[in-house]
């Protein structure tokens, strides 16, 4: 079992020179990223789902052993709110197939205004091919219930563990893998600030516990401002690997 630590996205102008040299064109940023990290979470797919050929291109470009998690499209999660998901599931499966052995986890982020609806979530998860690992991020408080966790367990889907302003930090593993999104330590604003050394050590302990329990772990930093995500991901990876 392994712990994979990376960032949410890899192309930000303000990550010069922390991750890539000043003046590097956008098309070279992924090359710099993969020399530092072995996994990433793609967020651009939320706004526009890539064509199949783009997934095939990533499979060719990404180095052996690199694992890419991908955020599900907002057309499915925010416009349709998981209703009648079949057409989207088809598109996702085609892209996932093209990604091949570079695929990690499909992140399904539910909108914060979507309250608990077990039947809707159950229908969606039942239509996902079993070879696609799915993590569900639930921001409405009504979802945080043992019944929902059991539903996820039945489908082998991961509850997305969250860290961030006003988000509940529920340390619950519902699948053979664990998915963690670290949205920043700021108590008032998401995506801002850098985690303290004490916070990172605490998270390193949790990630190791899940790994030692026989689960693969994927953790992504989403506090991209000031390249904090890059520094925090590097440090967390060091701490997880330390004796």
PDB file of C-alpha atoms in Angstrom:
ATOM      1  CA  UNK A   1       0.000   0.000   0.000  1.00  0.00           C
ATOM      2  CA  UNK A   2       1.257   3.496  -0.841  1.00  0.00           C
ATOM      3  CA  UNK A   3       0.700   7.143   0.044  1.00  0.00           C
ATOM      4  CA  UNK A   4       0.516   9.496  -2.951  1.00  0.00           C
ATOM      5  CA  UNK A   5       0.828  13.234  -2.270  1.00  0.00           C
ATOM      6  CA  UNK A   6       0.405  15.997  -4.839  1.00  0.00           C
ATOM      7  CA  UNK A   7      -1.482  19.183  -5.636  1.00  0.00           C
ATOM      8  CA  UNK A   8      -4.828  20.109  -7.158  1.00  0.00           C
ATOM      9  CA  UNK A   9      -3.740  21.329 -10.572  1.00  0.00           C
ATOM     10  CA  UNK A  10      -0.243  22.012 -11.813  1.00  0.00           C
ATOM     11  CA  UNK A  11      -0.344  25.148 -13.932  1.00  0.00           C
ATOM     12  CA  UNK A  12      -0.488  28.417 -12.003  1.00  0.00           C
ATOM     13  CA  UNK A  13       1.329  31.614 -12.990  1.00  0.00           C
ATOM     14  CA  UNK A  14       2.159  32.328  -9.346  1.00  0.00           C
ATOM     15  CA  UNK A  15       4.055  29.027  -8.952  1.00  0.00           C
ATOM     16  CA  UNK A  16       7.141  30.620 -10.512  1.00  0.00           C
ATOM     17  CA  UNK A  17       9.873  29.970  -9.403  1.00  0.00           C
ATOM     18  CA  UNK A  18       8.794  27.528  -6.659  1.00  0.00           C
ATOM     19  CA  UNK A  19       7.939  24.744  -9.111  1.00  0.00           C
ATOM     20  CA  UNK A  20       9.012  25.935 -12.540  1.00  0.00           C
ATOM     21  CA  UNK A  21      11.443  28.615 -13.751  1.00  0.00           C
ATOM     22  CA  UNK A  22      10.309  32.130 -14.591  1.00  0.00           C
ATOM     23  CA  UNK A  23       9.249  32.389 -18.189  1.00  0.00           C
ATOM     24  CA  UNK A  24       8.377  28.707 -18.656  1.00  0.00           C
ATOM     25  CA  UNK A  25       5.513  28.396 -21.133  1.00  0.00           C
ATOM     26  CA  UNK A  26       2.322  26.748 -19.892  1.00  0.00           C
ATOM     27  CA  UNK A  27       2.849  23.631 -22.020  1.00  0.00           C
ATOM     28  CA  UNK A  28       6.110  22.873 -20.152  1.00  0.00           C
ATOM     29  CA  UNK A  29       4.657  23.074 -16.649  1.00  0.00           C
ATOM     30  CA  UNK A  30       3.490  19.471 -16.491  1.00  0.00           C
ATOM     31  CA  UNK A  31       7.029  18.352 -17.319  1.00  0.00           C
ATOM     32  CA  UNK A  32       8.378  20.322 -14.366  1.00  0.00           C
ATOM     33  CA  UNK A  33       5.607  19.019 -12.110  1.00  0.00           C
ATOM     34  CA  UNK A  34       6.226  15.322 -12.772  1.00  0.00           C
ATOM     35  CA  UNK A  35       9.885  15.723 -11.839  1.00  0.00           C
ATOM     36  CA  UNK A  36       8.737  16.673  -8.330  1.00  0.00           C
ATOM     37  CA  UNK A  37       5.502  14.740  -7.703  1.00  0.00           C
ATOM     38  CA  UNK A  38       4.140  11.317  -8.625  1.00  0.00           C
ATOM     39  CA  UNK A  39       0.458  12.257  -8.638  1.00  0.00           C
ATOM     40  CA  UNK A  40      -1.833  15.205  -9.368  1.00  0.00           C
ATOM     41  CA  UNK A  41      -5.501  16.079  -9.244  1.00  0.00           C
ATOM     42  CA  UNK A  42      -6.841  17.545 -12.481  1.00  0.00           C
ATOM     43  CA  UNK A  43      -9.370  20.314 -11.805  1.00  0.00           C
ATOM     44  CA  UNK A  44      -9.777  21.764 -15.318  1.00  0.00           C
ATOM     45  CA  UNK A  45     -11.982  18.758 -16.148  1.00  0.00           C
ATOM     46  CA  UNK A  46     -14.639  20.195 -13.824  1.00  0.00           C
ATOM     47  CA  UNK A  47     -15.149  23.136 -16.205  1.00  0.00           C
ATOM     48  CA  UNK A  48     -14.675  21.250 -19.478  1.00  0.00           C
ATOM     49  CA  UNK A  49     -14.387  17.493 -19.725  1.00  0.00           C
ATOM     50  CA  UNK A  50     -11.415  16.668 -21.985  1.00  0.00           C
ATOM     51  CA  UNK A  51     -11.859  14.673 -25.207  1.00  0.00           C
ATOM     52  CA  UNK A  52     -10.719  11.051 -25.247  1.00  0.00           C
ATOM     53  CA  UNK A  53      -7.580  11.906 -27.240  1.00  0.00           C
ATOM     54  CA  UNK A  54      -6.431  14.230 -24.439  1.00  0.00           C
ATOM     55  CA  UNK A  55      -6.572  11.387 -21.930  1.00  0.00           C
ATOM     56  CA  UNK A  56      -4.633   9.209 -24.374  1.00  0.00           C
ATOM     57  CA  UNK A  57      -2.059  12.010 -24.663  1.00  0.00           C
ATOM     58  CA  UNK A  58      -1.623  12.148 -20.889  1.00  0.00           C
ATOM     59  CA  UNK A  59      -1.097   8.403 -20.802  1.00  0.00           C
ATOM     60  CA  UNK A  60       1.793   8.849 -23.266  1.00  0.00           C
ATOM     61  CA  UNK A  61       3.264  11.956 -21.608  1.00  0.00           C
ATOM     62  CA  UNK A  62       3.074  11.003 -17.956  1.00  0.00           C
ATOM     63  CA  UNK A  63       5.987   8.928 -16.669  1.00  0.00           C
ATOM     64  CA  UNK A  64       5.565   5.318 -15.629  1.00  0.00           C
ATOM     65  CA  UNK A  65       4.093   5.079 -12.146  1.00  0.00           C
ATOM     66  CA  UNK A  66       2.517   8.555 -12.221  1.00  0.00           C
ATOM     67  CA  UNK A  67      -1.153   8.551 -11.146  1.00  0.00           C
ATOM     68  CA  UNK A  68      -3.673  11.178 -12.228  1.00  0.00           C
ATOM     69  CA  UNK A  69      -6.888  11.848 -10.327  1.00  0.00           C
ATOM     70  CA  UNK A  70      -9.563  13.713 -12.261  1.00  0.00           C
ATOM     71  CA  UNK A  71     -12.424  15.889 -11.056  1.00  0.00           C
ATOM     72  CA  UNK A  72     -15.815  14.959 -12.510  1.00  0.00           C
ATOM     73  CA  UNK A  73     -17.488  17.567 -14.760  1.00  0.00           C
ATOM     74  CA  UNK A  74     -19.791  20.166 -13.264  1.00  0.00           C
ATOM     75  CA  UNK A  75     -22.358  19.248 -15.928  1.00  0.00           C
ATOM     76  CA  UNK A  76     -22.825  16.026 -13.979  1.00  0.00           C
ATOM     77  CA  UNK A  77     -22.346  17.246 -10.414  1.00  0.00           C
ATOM     78  CA  UNK A  78     -23.658  20.821 -10.382  1.00  0.00           C
ATOM     79  CA  UNK A  79     -25.979  21.160 -13.387  1.00  0.00           C
ATOM     80  CA  UNK A  80     -27.562  17.684 -13.325  1.00  0.00           C
ATOM     81  CA  UNK A  81     -26.788  17.107  -9.617  1.00  0.00           C
ATOM     82  CA  UNK A  82     -26.173  13.433 -10.487  1.00  0.00           C
ATOM     83  CA  UNK A  83     -29.646  13.142 -12.062  1.00  0.00           C
ATOM     84  CA  UNK A  84     -29.807  10.877 -15.178  1.00  0.00           C
ATOM     85  CA  UNK A  85     -26.018  10.363 -15.127  1.00  0.00           C
ATOM     86  CA  UNK A  86     -25.797   7.703 -17.864  1.00  0.00           C
ATOM     87  CA  UNK A  87     -24.544   9.961 -20.704  1.00  0.00           C
ATOM     88  CA  UNK A  88     -21.874  11.479 -18.490  1.00  0.00           C
ATOM     89  CA  UNK A  89     -20.825   8.084 -17.135  1.00  0.00           C
ATOM     90  CA  UNK A  90     -20.256   6.930 -20.716  1.00  0.00           C
ATOM     91  CA  UNK A  91     -18.018   9.906 -21.495  1.00  0.00           C
ATOM     92  CA  UNK A  92     -16.076   9.524 -18.265  1.00  0.00           C
ATOM     93  CA  UNK A  93     -15.516   5.801 -18.852  1.00  0.00           C
ATOM     94  CA  UNK A  94     -14.142   6.425 -22.369  1.00  0.00           C
ATOM     95  CA  UNK A  95     -11.626   8.954 -21.089  1.00  0.00           C
ATOM     96  CA  UNK A  96     -10.740   6.756 -18.117  1.00  0.00           C
ATOM     97  CA  UNK A  97     -10.087   3.848 -20.472  1.00  0.00           C
ATOM     98  CA  UNK A  98      -7.697   5.985 -22.540  1.00  0.00           C
ATOM     99  CA  UNK A  99      -5.805   7.063 -19.423  1.00  0.00           C
ATOM    100  CA  UNK A 100      -4.900   3.424 -18.827  1.00  0.00           C
ATOM    101  CA  UNK A 101      -2.495   2.654 -16.004  1.00  0.00           C
ATOM    102  CA  UNK A 102      -2.006   6.366 -15.237  1.00  0.00           C
ATOM    103  CA  UNK A 103      -5.504   6.639 -13.730  1.00  0.00           C
ATOM    104  CA  UNK A 104      -5.966   7.137 -10.001  1.00  0.00           C
ATOM    105  CA  UNK A 105      -9.358   8.334  -8.682  1.00  0.00           C
ATOM    106  CA  UNK A 106     -12.387  10.116 -10.107  1.00  0.00           C
ATOM    107  CA  UNK A 107     -13.351  12.911  -7.685  1.00  0.00           C
ATOM    108  CA  UNK A 108     -17.080  13.662  -7.584  1.00  0.00           C
ATOM    109  CA  UNK A 109     -17.541  16.971  -5.768  1.00  0.00           C
ATOM    110  CA  UNK A 110     -21.163  17.586  -4.829  1.00  0.00           C
ATOM    111  CA  UNK A 111     -22.352  21.212  -4.728  1.00  0.00           C
ATOM    112  CA  UNK A 112     -22.584  22.715  -1.220  1.00  0.00           C
ATOM    113  CA  UNK A 113     -26.309  23.356  -1.709  1.00  0.00           C
ATOM    114  CA  UNK A 114     -27.117  19.730  -2.511  1.00  0.00           C
ATOM    115  CA  UNK A 115     -28.620  18.154   0.594  1.00  0.00           C
ATOM    116  CA  UNK A 116     -28.569  14.465   1.354  1.00  0.00           C
ATOM    117  CA  UNK A 117     -30.308  12.288  -1.228  1.00  0.00           C
ATOM    118  CA  UNK A 118     -29.382   8.638  -0.737  1.00  0.00           C
ATOM    119  CA  UNK A 119     -31.420   7.355  -3.683  1.00  0.00           C
ATOM    120  CA  UNK A 120     -29.779   9.750  -6.110  1.00  0.00           C
ATOM    121  CA  UNK A 121     -26.256   8.929  -4.924  1.00  0.00           C
ATOM    122  CA  UNK A 122     -27.005   5.192  -4.907  1.00  0.00           C
ATOM    123  CA  UNK A 123     -28.320   5.315  -8.493  1.00  0.00           C
ATOM    124  CA  UNK A 124     -25.243   7.209  -9.692  1.00  0.00           C
ATOM    125  CA  UNK A 125     -22.712   4.947  -7.995  1.00  0.00           C
ATOM    126  CA  UNK A 126     -24.495   1.818  -9.259  1.00  0.00           C
ATOM    127  CA  UNK A 127     -23.980   3.066 -12.812  1.00  0.00           C
ATOM    128  CA  UNK A 128     -20.263   3.737 -12.456  1.00  0.00           C
ATOM    129  CA  UNK A 129     -18.101   0.919 -13.897  1.00  0.00           C
ATOM    130  CA  UNK A 130     -16.503  -1.005 -11.017  1.00  0.00           C
ATOM    131  CA  UNK A 131     -13.006  -0.492 -12.476  1.00  0.00           C
ATOM    132  CA  UNK A 132     -13.241   3.267 -11.878  1.00  0.00           C
ATOM    133  CA  UNK A 133     -12.263   4.286  -8.352  1.00  0.00           C
ATOM    134  CA  UNK A 134     -14.637   7.025  -7.141  1.00  0.00           C
ATOM    135  CA  UNK A 135     -14.314   9.476  -4.249  1.00  0.00           C
ATOM    136  CA  UNK A 136     -17.246  11.710  -3.280  1.00  0.00           C
ATOM    137  CA  UNK A 137     -16.740  15.117  -1.663  1.00  0.00           C
ATOM    138  CA  UNK A 138     -19.823  16.145   0.329  1.00  0.00           C
ATOM    139  CA  UNK A 139     -20.008  19.718   1.571  1.00  0.00           C
ATOM    140  CA  UNK A 140     -23.620  19.896   2.752  1.00  0.00           C
ATOM    141  CA  UNK A 141     -23.729  18.847   6.434  1.00  0.00           C
ATOM    142  CA  UNK A 142     -26.726  16.557   5.948  1.00  0.00           C
ATOM    143  CA  UNK A 143     -24.533  13.981   4.176  1.00  0.00           C
ATOM    144  CA  UNK A 144     -22.407  13.328   7.244  1.00  0.00           C
ATOM    145  CA  UNK A 145     -24.349  10.374   8.568  1.00  0.00           C
ATOM    146  CA  UNK A 146     -23.552   6.703   9.152  1.00  0.00           C
ATOM    147  CA  UNK A 147     -26.200   5.649   6.633  1.00  0.00           C
ATOM    148  CA  UNK A 148     -24.417   7.577   3.871  1.00  0.00           C
ATOM    149  CA  UNK A 149     -21.081   6.077   4.879  1.00  0.00           C
ATOM    150  CA  UNK A 150     -22.565   2.576   4.637  1.00  0.00           C
ATOM    151  CA  UNK A 151     -23.936   3.421   1.173  1.00  0.00           C
ATOM    152  CA  UNK A 152     -20.440   4.440   0.049  1.00  0.00           C
ATOM    153  CA  UNK A 153     -18.993   1.263   1.532  1.00  0.00           C
ATOM    154  CA  UNK A 154     -21.474  -0.898  -0.404  1.00  0.00           C
ATOM    155  CA  UNK A 155     -20.285   0.656  -3.656  1.00  0.00           C
ATOM    156  CA  UNK A 156     -16.584   0.675  -2.748  1.00  0.00           C
ATOM    157  CA  UNK A 157     -16.541   4.474  -3.088  1.00  0.00           C
ATOM    158  CA  UNK A 158     -14.385   6.674  -0.871  1.00  0.00           C
ATOM    159  CA  UNK A 159     -15.707   9.397   1.376  1.00  0.00           C
ATOM    160  CA  UNK A 160     -13.509  12.409   0.571  1.00  0.00           C
ATOM    161  CA  UNK A 161     -11.804  13.574   3.759  1.00  0.00           C
ATOM    162  CA  UNK A 162     -11.665  17.392   3.792  1.00  0.00           C
ATOM    163  CA  UNK A 163      -9.584  20.023   5.521  1.00  0.00           C
ATOM    164  CA  UNK A 164     -10.527  23.673   5.172  1.00  0.00           C
ATOM    165  CA  UNK A 165     -12.549  26.597   6.465  1.00  0.00           C
ATOM    166  CA  UNK A 166     -15.904  25.526   7.868  1.00  0.00           C
ATOM    167  CA  UNK A 167     -15.669  22.112   6.242  1.00  0.00           C
ATOM    168  CA  UNK A 168     -16.172  19.114   8.526  1.00  0.00           C
ATOM    169  CA  UNK A 169     -12.980  17.101   8.934  1.00  0.00           C
ATOM    170  CA  UNK A 170     -14.369  13.565   9.206  1.00  0.00           C
ATOM    171  CA  UNK A 171     -11.672  10.881   9.277  1.00  0.00           C
ATOM    172  CA  UNK A 172     -13.661   8.078   7.688  1.00  0.00           C
ATOM    173  CA  UNK A 173     -12.412   5.370   5.310  1.00  0.00           C
ATOM    174  CA  UNK A 174     -15.195   3.730   3.279  1.00  0.00           C
ATOM    175  CA  UNK A 175     -13.187   2.096   0.468  1.00  0.00           C
ATOM    176  CA  UNK A 176      -9.946   0.170  -0.106  1.00  0.00           C
ATOM    177  CA  UNK A 177      -8.364   3.597  -0.704  1.00  0.00           C
ATOM    178  CA  UNK A 178      -8.569   6.967   1.052  1.00  0.00           C
ATOM    179  CA  UNK A 179      -8.915  10.335  -0.701  1.00  0.00           C
ATOM    180  CA  UNK A 180      -7.957  13.563   1.099  1.00  0.00           C
ATOM    181  CA  UNK A 181      -8.316  17.171  -0.093  1.00  0.00           C
ATOM    182  CA  UNK A 182      -6.457  19.821   1.888  1.00  0.00           C
ATOM    183  CA  UNK A 183      -8.079  23.152   1.079  1.00  0.00           C
ATOM    184  CA  UNK A 184      -5.917  25.253   3.393  1.00  0.00           C
ATOM    185  CA  UNK A 185      -5.635  25.991   7.116  1.00  0.00           C
ATOM    186  CA  UNK A 186      -7.380  29.384   7.077  1.00  0.00           C
ATOM    187  CA  UNK A 187     -10.437  29.221   9.350  1.00  0.00           C
ATOM    188  CA  UNK A 188     -12.329  31.842   7.355  1.00  0.00           C
ATOM    189  CA  UNK A 189     -11.319  31.343   3.722  1.00  0.00           C
ATOM    190  CA  UNK A 190     -10.826  28.280   1.555  1.00  0.00           C
ATOM    191  CA  UNK A 191      -7.667  27.751  -0.511  1.00  0.00           C
ATOM    192  CA  UNK A 192      -5.513  30.156   1.474  1.00  0.00           C
ATOM    193  CA  UNK A 193      -2.535  29.896   3.802  1.00  0.00           C
ATOM    194  CA  UNK A 194       0.176  27.364   4.464  1.00  0.00           C
ATOM    195  CA  UNK A 195      -0.191  24.476   6.909  1.00  0.00           C
ATOM    196  CA  UNK A 196       1.994  24.632  10.001  1.00  0.00           C
ATOM    197  CA  UNK A 197       4.633  22.022  10.707  1.00  0.00           C
ATOM    198  CA  UNK A 198       2.457  20.661  13.532  1.00  0.00           C
ATOM    199  CA  UNK A 199      -0.550  20.340  11.191  1.00  0.00           C
ATOM    200  CA  UNK A 200       1.505  18.555   8.552  1.00  0.00           C
ATOM    201  CA  UNK A 201       2.929  16.138  11.117  1.00  0.00           C
ATOM    202  CA  UNK A 202      -0.611  15.391  12.307  1.00  0.00           C
ATOM    203  CA  UNK A 203      -1.734  14.652   8.737  1.00  0.00           C
ATOM    204  CA  UNK A 204       1.352  12.515   8.116  1.00  0.00           C
ATOM    205  CA  UNK A 205       0.354  10.350  11.079  1.00  0.00           C
ATOM    206  CA  UNK A 206      -3.184   9.942   9.702  1.00  0.00           C
ATOM    207  CA  UNK A 207      -1.965   9.042   6.210  1.00  0.00           C
ATOM    208  CA  UNK A 208       0.447   6.455   7.595  1.00  0.00           C
ATOM    209  CA  UNK A 209      -2.317   4.951   9.744  1.00  0.00           C
ATOM    210  CA  UNK A 210      -4.539   4.454   6.697  1.00  0.00           C
ATOM    211  CA  UNK A 211      -1.634   3.027   4.703  1.00  0.00           C
ATOM    212  CA  UNK A 212      -0.709   0.646   7.515  1.00  0.00           C
ATOM    213  CA  UNK A 213      -4.356  -0.425   7.626  1.00  0.00           C
ATOM    214  CA  UNK A 214      -3.915  -1.738   4.069  1.00  0.00           C
ATOM    215  CA  UNK A 215      -5.272   1.193   2.054  1.00  0.00           C
ATOM    216  CA  UNK A 216      -3.754   3.264  -0.730  1.00  0.00           C
ATOM    217  CA  UNK A 217      -3.931   6.957   0.158  1.00  0.00           C
ATOM    218  CA  UNK A 218      -4.226   9.940  -2.205  1.00  0.00           C
ATOM    219  CA  UNK A 219      -3.792  13.421  -0.694  1.00  0.00           C
ATOM    220  CA  UNK A 220      -3.947  16.681  -2.659  1.00  0.00           C
ATOM    221  CA  UNK A 221      -3.279  20.245  -1.533  1.00  0.00           C
ATOM    222  CA  UNK A 222      -5.659  22.853  -2.936  1.00  0.00           C
ATOM    223  CA  UNK A 223      -4.192  25.932  -1.181  1.00  0.00           C
ATOM    224  CA  UNK A 224      -2.557  27.088  -4.396  1.00  0.00           C
ATOM    225  CA  UNK A 225      -1.984  30.754  -3.444  1.00  0.00           C
ATOM    226  CA  UNK A 226       1.669  31.768  -3.124  1.00  0.00           C
ATOM    227  CA  UNK A 227       2.647  28.192  -4.114  1.00  0.00           C
ATOM    228  CA  UNK A 228       1.768  27.057  -0.578  1.00  0.00           C
ATOM    229  CA  UNK A 229       0.353  23.820  -2.009  1.00  0.00           C
ATOM    230  CA  UNK A 230       3.718  22.942  -3.550  1.00  0.00           C
ATOM    231  CA  UNK A 231       5.670  23.508  -0.348  1.00  0.00           C
ATOM    232  CA  UNK A 232       3.079  21.780   1.829  1.00  0.00           C
ATOM    233  CA  UNK A 233       2.895  18.740  -0.463  1.00  0.00           C
ATOM    234  CA  UNK A 234       6.667  18.396  -0.523  1.00  0.00           C
ATOM    235  CA  UNK A 235       6.868  18.580   3.257  1.00  0.00           C
ATOM    236  CA  UNK A 236       3.987  16.177   3.881  1.00  0.00           C
ATOM    237  CA  UNK A 237       5.576  13.644   1.545  1.00  0.00           C
ATOM    238  CA  UNK A 238       8.860  13.942   3.454  1.00  0.00           C
ATOM    239  CA  UNK A 239       7.086  13.435   6.772  1.00  0.00           C
ATOM    240  CA  UNK A 240       5.164  10.389   5.561  1.00  0.00           C
ATOM    241  CA  UNK A 241       8.402   8.817   4.329  1.00  0.00           C
ATOM    242  CA  UNK A 242      10.359   9.583   7.503  1.00  0.00           C
ATOM    243  CA  UNK A 243      11.077   6.698   9.896  1.00  0.00           C
TER     244      UNK A 243
END
